[in-house]
Coordinates of N, CA, C and O in Angstrom, one line a residue:
X46 N -33.8 -38.8 -46.5 CA -35.1 -39.0 -47.1 C -36.0 -38.3 -45.8 O -36.3 -38.9 -44.3
X47 N -37.0 -37.2 -45.7 CA -37.8 -36.7 -44.5 C -39.0 -38.0 -43.9 O -39.0 -38.8 -45.1
X48 N -39.1 -38.1 -42.7 CA -40.1 -39.7 -42.4 C -41.1 -39.0 -41.4 O -41.8 -39.8 -41.6
X49 N -41.4 -37.8 -41.4 CA -42.1 -37.3 -40.4 C -42.9 -35.8 -41.4 O -41.7 -35.3 -42.2
X50 N -43.4 -35.9 -41.0 CA -44.5 -34.4 -41.6 C -43.7 -33.0 -41.5 O -43.7 -32.4 -42.2
X51 N -43.0 -33.2 -40.3 CA -42.2 -31.8 -40.2 C -41.4 -32.0 -40.4 O -40.4 -30.4 -40.1
X52 N -40.6 -32.7 -40.4 CA -39.2 -33.2 -41.1 C -39.0 -32.5 -42.6 O -38.6 -31.7 -42.8
X53 N -40.7 -32.7 -43.6 CA -41.1 -33.0 -44.7 C -40.4 -31.3 -44.8 O -40.6 -30.5 -46.3
X54 N -41.4 -30.7 -44.0 CA -41.9 -29.2 -43.9 C -40.4 -28.4 -44.1 O -40.2 -27.2 -44.7
X55 N -39.7 -29.3 -43.2 CA -38.2 -28.6 -42.8 C -37.7 -28.6 -43.7 O -36.7 -27.4 -44.1
X56 N -37.7 -30.2 -44.7 CA -36.7 -29.8 -46.4 C -37.2 -29.0 -47.3 O -37.0 -28.2 -47.4
X57 N -38.5 -28.3 -47.3 CA -39.5 -27.5 -48.2 C -39.2 -25.9 -47.4 O -38.3 -25.5 -48.7
X58 N -38.6 -25.6 -46.2 CA -38.4 -24.5 -45.9 C -36.5 -24.2 -46.1 O -36.5 -23.2 -46.4
X59 N -36.1 -25.1 -46.1 CA -34.8 -25.2 -46.6 C -34.0 -25.1 -47.9 O -33.9 -23.9 -48.3
X60 N -35.1 -25.9 -48.8 CA -35.1 -25.5 -50.2 C -36.0 -24.3 -50.7 O -34.6 -23.1 -51.0
X61 N -36.7 -23.7 -49.9 CA -37.1 -22.5 -50.7 C -35.9 -21.5 -50.1 O -35.3 -20.0 -50.5
X62 N -35.4 -21.5 -48.5 CA -34.8 -20.4 -48.2 C -32.7 -20.4 -49.2 O -32.2 -19.7 -49.1
X63 N -32.8 -21.6 -49.5 CA -31.3 -21.8 -50.0 C -31.4 -21.1 -51.1 O -30.5 -20.6 -51.5
X64 N -32.8 -21.2 -51.9 CA -32.3 -20.7 -53.2 C -32.8 -18.9 -53.2 O -31.6 -18.4 -53.9
X65 N -33.6 -18.5 -52.2 CA -33.8 -17.2 -51.5 C -31.7 -16.2 -51.2 O -31.6 -15.7 -51.9
X66 N -31.0 -17.0 -50.3 CA -30.0 -16.8 -49.8 C -29.1 -17.2 -50.8 O -28.3 -15.8 -51.3
X67 N -29.1 -17.9 -52.2 CA -28.3 -17.6 -53.2 C -28.4 -16.2 -53.8 O -27.4 -16.3 -54.8
X68 N -29.7 -16.1 -54.2 CA -30.1 -15.0 -54.9 C -29.0 -13.5 -54.6 O -28.7 -12.6 -55.1
X69 N -29.5 -14.0 -52.6 CA -28.6 -12.1 -52.2 C -27.3 -12.1 -52.7 O -26.5 -11.0 -53.0
X70 N -26.5 -13.5 -52.2 CA -25.5 -14.0 -52.0 C -24.6 -13.3 -53.4 O -23.3 -12.6 -53.8
X71 N -25.9 -13.7 -54.6 CA -25.1 -13.5 -56.0 C -25.2 -12.4 -56.2 O -24.3 -11.7 -56.5
X72 N -25.8 -11.7 -56.0 CA -26.0 -10.0 -56.3 C -25.1 -9.3 -55.9 O -24.1 -8.5 -56.0
X73 N -24.8 -9.4 -54.4 CA -23.8 -8.6 -53.2 C -23.0 -9.1 -54.1 O -21.3 -8.2 -54.2
X74 N -22.0 -10.0 -54.2 CA -20.8 -11.1 -55.0 C -20.7 -10.0 -56.3 O -19.4 -10.0 -56.5
X75 N -21.3 -10.6 -57.2 CA -21.9 -8.9 -58.3 C -21.3 -7.9 -58.2 O -20.4 -7.5 -59.1
X76 N -21.6 -7.7 -57.3 CA -21.4 -6.0 -57.0 C -20.4 -5.3 -56.7 O -19.6 -4.3 -56.4
X77 N -19.6 -6.2 -55.8 CA -18.5 -6.4 -55.3 C -17.4 -6.6 -56.2 O -16.1 -6.2 -56.4
X78 N -17.6 -7.3 -57.9 CA -16.5 -7.9 -57.7 C -16.6 -6.5 -58.6 O -15.4 -5.9 -59.2
X79 N -17.5 -6.4 -59.6 CA -17.7 -4.6 -60.1 C -16.1 -3.5 -59.6 O -16.2 -2.9 -59.9
X80 N -16.7 -3.3 -58.6 CA -16.0 -2.3 -57.9 C -14.8 -2.8 -58.0 O -13.7 -2.1 -57.8
X81 N -14.3 -4.4 -57.1 CA -13.0 -4.6 -57.5 C -12.4 -4.8 -59.0 O -11.4 -4.1 -59.1
X82 N -12.6 -4.9 -60.1 CA -12.9 -4.6 -60.8 C -12.5 -3.1 -61.6 O -11.4 -2.7 -62.3
X83 N -13.2 -2.3 -61.3 CA -12.9 -0.9 -61.4 C -11.5 0.0 -60.7 O -11.0 0.3 -61.3
X84 N -11.5 -0.7 -59.5 CA -10.0 -0.6 -58.0 C -8.8 -1.4 -59.3 O -7.8 -0.4 -58.9
X85 N -8.8 -2.9 -59.9 CA -7.1 -3.2 -60.9 C -6.9 -2.5 -61.7 O -6.4 -2.4 -62.4
X86 N -8.4 -1.9 -61.5 CA -8.2 -0.9 -63.5 C -7.7 0.5 -63.8 O -7.3 0.9 -64.2
X87 N -8.0 0.5 -62.1 CA -7.4 2.5 -62.2 C -8.3 3.6 -62.1 O -7.8 3.9 -61.8
X88 N -9.5 3.5 -62.3 CA -10.7 3.8 -62.5 C -11.3 4.2 -60.8 O -11.7 3.7 -60.8
X89 N -10.6 5.9 -60.3 CA -11.3 6.1 -59.1 C -12.7 6.4 -59.2 O -13.2 5.6 -58.1
X90 N -13.2 7.2 -60.2 CA -14.3 7.5 -60.8 C -15.9 6.3 -60.7 O -16.6 6.1 -60.4
X91 N -15.1 5.2 -61.8 CA -15.8 4.4 -61.2 C -16.1 3.5 -60.7 O -17.2 2.8 -60.2
X92 N -15.0 3.0 -59.5 CA -15.4 2.3 -58.3 C -15.8 3.0 -57.2 O -16.5 2.5 -56.5
X93 N -16.2 4.3 -57.7 CA -17.2 5.0 -56.2 C -18.0 5.6 -56.6 O -18.9 5.0 -55.6
X94 N -18.4 5.2 -57.9 CA -19.5 5.0 -58.4 C -20.3 3.5 -58.1 O -21.6 3.2 -57.8
X95 N -19.6 2.3 -58.2 CA -20.0 1.3 -58.3 C -20.0 0.2 -56.1 O -20.6 -0.3 -56.5
X96 N -19.4 1.5 -55.3 CA -19.5 1.1 -54.5 C -20.7 1.4 -53.2 O -20.7 0.2 -52.8
X97 N -21.5 2.3 -54.1 CA -22.8 2.6 -53.6 C -23.8 1.3 -53.4 O -24.1 1.0 -52.4
X98 N -24.1 0.9 -54.3 CA -24.3 -0.2 -55.1 C -24.2 -1.4 -53.8 O -25.2 -2.7 -53.5
X99 N -22.9 -2.2 -54.0 CA -22.2 -2.9 -53.4 C -22.7 -2.7 -52.3 O -22.5 -3.7 -51.1
X100 N -22.4 -1.5 -51.6 CA -22.3 -1.2 -49.7 C -24.1 -1.9 -49.0 O -24.5 -2.5 -48.4
X101 N -24.8 -0.9 -50.5 CA -26.2 -1.3 -50.7 C -26.3 -3.0 -50.5 O -27.9 -3.5 -49.3
X102 N -26.0 -3.6 -50.8 CA -26.7 -5.2 -51.3 C -25.7 -5.7 -50.2 O -27.0 -6.7 -50.0
X103 N -24.6 -5.5 -49.6 CA -24.0 -5.9 -48.6 C -24.9 -5.8 -47.1 O -25.8 -6.4 -46.4
X104 N -25.5 -4.5 -46.4 CA -26.0 -4.4 -45.7 C -27.4 -5.3 -46.5 O -28.5 -5.1 -44.7
X105 N -28.2 -5.3 -47.2 CA -28.9 -6.1 -47.1 C -29.0 -7.1 -46.6 O -30.3 -7.8 -46.3
X106 N -27.9 -8.5 -47.4 CA -27.8 -9.4 -47.1 C -28.1 -9.4 -45.2 O -28.2 -10.6 -44.8
X107 N -27.0 -7.9 -44.8 CA -26.5 -8.9 -43.4 C -28.9 -8.7 -42.8 O -29.5 -9.5 -42.1
X108 N -29.5 -8.0 -43.1 CA -30.5 -7.2 -42.7 C -31.6 -9.0 -43.0 O -32.8 -8.6 -42.6
X109 N -31.2 -9.8 -44.4 CA -31.9 -11.1 -44.7 C -31.4 -12.4 -44.3 O -31.5 -13.6 -44.0
X110 N -30.6 -12.1 -43.0 CA -30.0 -13.0 -42.4 C -29.1 -14.3 -43.5 O -28.4 -15.0 -42.9
X111 N -28.3 -13.3 -44.7 CA -27.8 -14.3 -45.2 C -26.0 -14.0 -44.8 O -25.2 -15.0 -44.8
X112 N -25.8 -12.9 -44.2 CA -24.4 -12.9 -43.9 C -24.5 -12.3 -42.7 O -25.6 -11.4 -42.4
X113 N -23.4 -12.6 -41.9 CA -23.2 -11.6 -40.6 C -23.3 -10.2 -40.9 O -22.0 -9.7 -41.4
X114 N -23.2 -9.1 -39.3 CA -22.9 -7.9 -39.6 C -21.4 -8.1 -40.0 O -21.6 -6.6 -40.2
X115 N -20.7 -8.1 -38.7 CA -19.7 -8.0 -38.9 C -19.2 -8.5 -39.9 O -17.7 -8.0 -40.9
X116 N -18.8 -9.2 -40.6 CA -18.1 -9.8 -42.1 C -18.5 -8.8 -43.3 O -17.9 -8.1 -43.7
X117 N -20.1 -8.7 -43.2 CA -20.6 -7.4 -44.3 C -19.3 -5.7 -44.0 O -19.1 -5.2 -44.8
X118 N -19.6 -5.8 -42.8 CA -19.0 -4.3 -41.8 C -17.2 -4.7 -42.3 O -16.8 -3.3 -42.9
X119 N -17.1 -5.4 -42.2 CA -15.3 -5.4 -42.5 C -15.3 -5.6 -44.2 O -14.4 -5.1 -44.6
X120 N -15.7 -6.1 -45.1 CA -16.3 -6.2 -45.9 C -16.2 -4.6 -47.4 O -15.5 -4.1 -47.6
X121 N -17.4 -4.2 -46.4 CA -17.5 -2.5 -46.9 C -16.6 -1.6 -46.7 O -15.6 -0.9 -47.1
X122 N -15.4 -1.5 -45.2 CA -14.9 -1.0 -45.0 C -13.5 -1.6 -45.8 O -12.3 -0.4 -46.3
X123 N -13.0 -2.6 -46.1 CA -12.2 -2.4 -47.1 C -12.7 -2.4 -48.4 O -10.7 -1.7 -49.1
X124 N -13.3 -2.5 -49.0 CA -13.8 -2.0 -50.2 C -13.1 0.0 -50.4 O -12.7 0.2 -51.5
X125 N -14.1 0.2 -49.3 CA -14.4 2.0 -49.4 C -12.5 2.6 -48.6 O -12.3 3.3 -49.3
X126 N -12.3 1.4 -48.4 CA -10.7 2.1 -48.1 C -9.4 1.7 -49.6 O -8.7 2.5 -49.3
X127 N -10.6 0.8 -50.1 CA -9.2 0.8 -51.0 C -9.8 1.6 -52.1 O -8.6 2.2 -53.2
X128 N -11.2 2.2 -52.3 CA -11.6 3.0 -53.1 C -10.8 4.6 -52.6 O -10.8 5.0 -53.6
X129 N -11.1 4.5 -50.9 CA -10.3 6.5 -51.3 C -9.2 6.1 -51.1 O -8.2 6.8 -51.8
X130 N -8.1 5.2 -50.9 CA -6.8 5.4 -51.3 C -6.5 5.7 -52.9 O -5.5 6.2 -53.3
X131 N -7.4 4.4 -53.7 CA -7.1 5.1 -55.2 C -7.6 6.2 -55.6 O -6.7 6.9 -56.2
X132 N -8.2 7.0 -55.2 CA -9.3 8.2 -55.2 C -7.4 9.3 -55.0 O -7.8 10.1 -54.9
X133 N -7.8 9.4 -53.9 CA -6.2 9.9 -53.2 C -5.1 9.5 -53.7 O -3.5 10.2 -53.2
X134 N -5.1 8.7 -55.1 CA -3.8 8.6 -55.0 C -2.8 9.8 -55.6 O -3.5 10.5 -56.6
X135 N -1.7 9.8 -55.4 CA -1.1 11.1 -56.7 C -1.0 10.7 -58.0 O -0.7 9.3 -58.1
X136 N -1.0 11.2 -58.8 CA -0.9 10.9 -60.3 C -0.2 11.2 -61.2 O 1.1 11.2 -60.4
X137 N 0.9 9.9 -61.6 CA 1.8 9.7 -62.2 C 2.1 10.0 -63.5 O 1.3 10.8 -64.0

């Protein structure tokens, strides 16, 4: 429990930031999940369509300080590579 006014303020700030960060994380996780589901189902068109908002959400998370830029870059790179590999896969 906070015993000083400054500690109480820091606690209020922590609560606000946690709520904001949780919303941002939830958004990009959902969008990344849609890309992965499209990849697992083998639907290249849906995966490519879902990739753009996922990249945008990851970049937004970096801007807001929720995620490190290298982490977001790595995730974008891996998603894009997977979508590219699926769309260029030979048709069976």
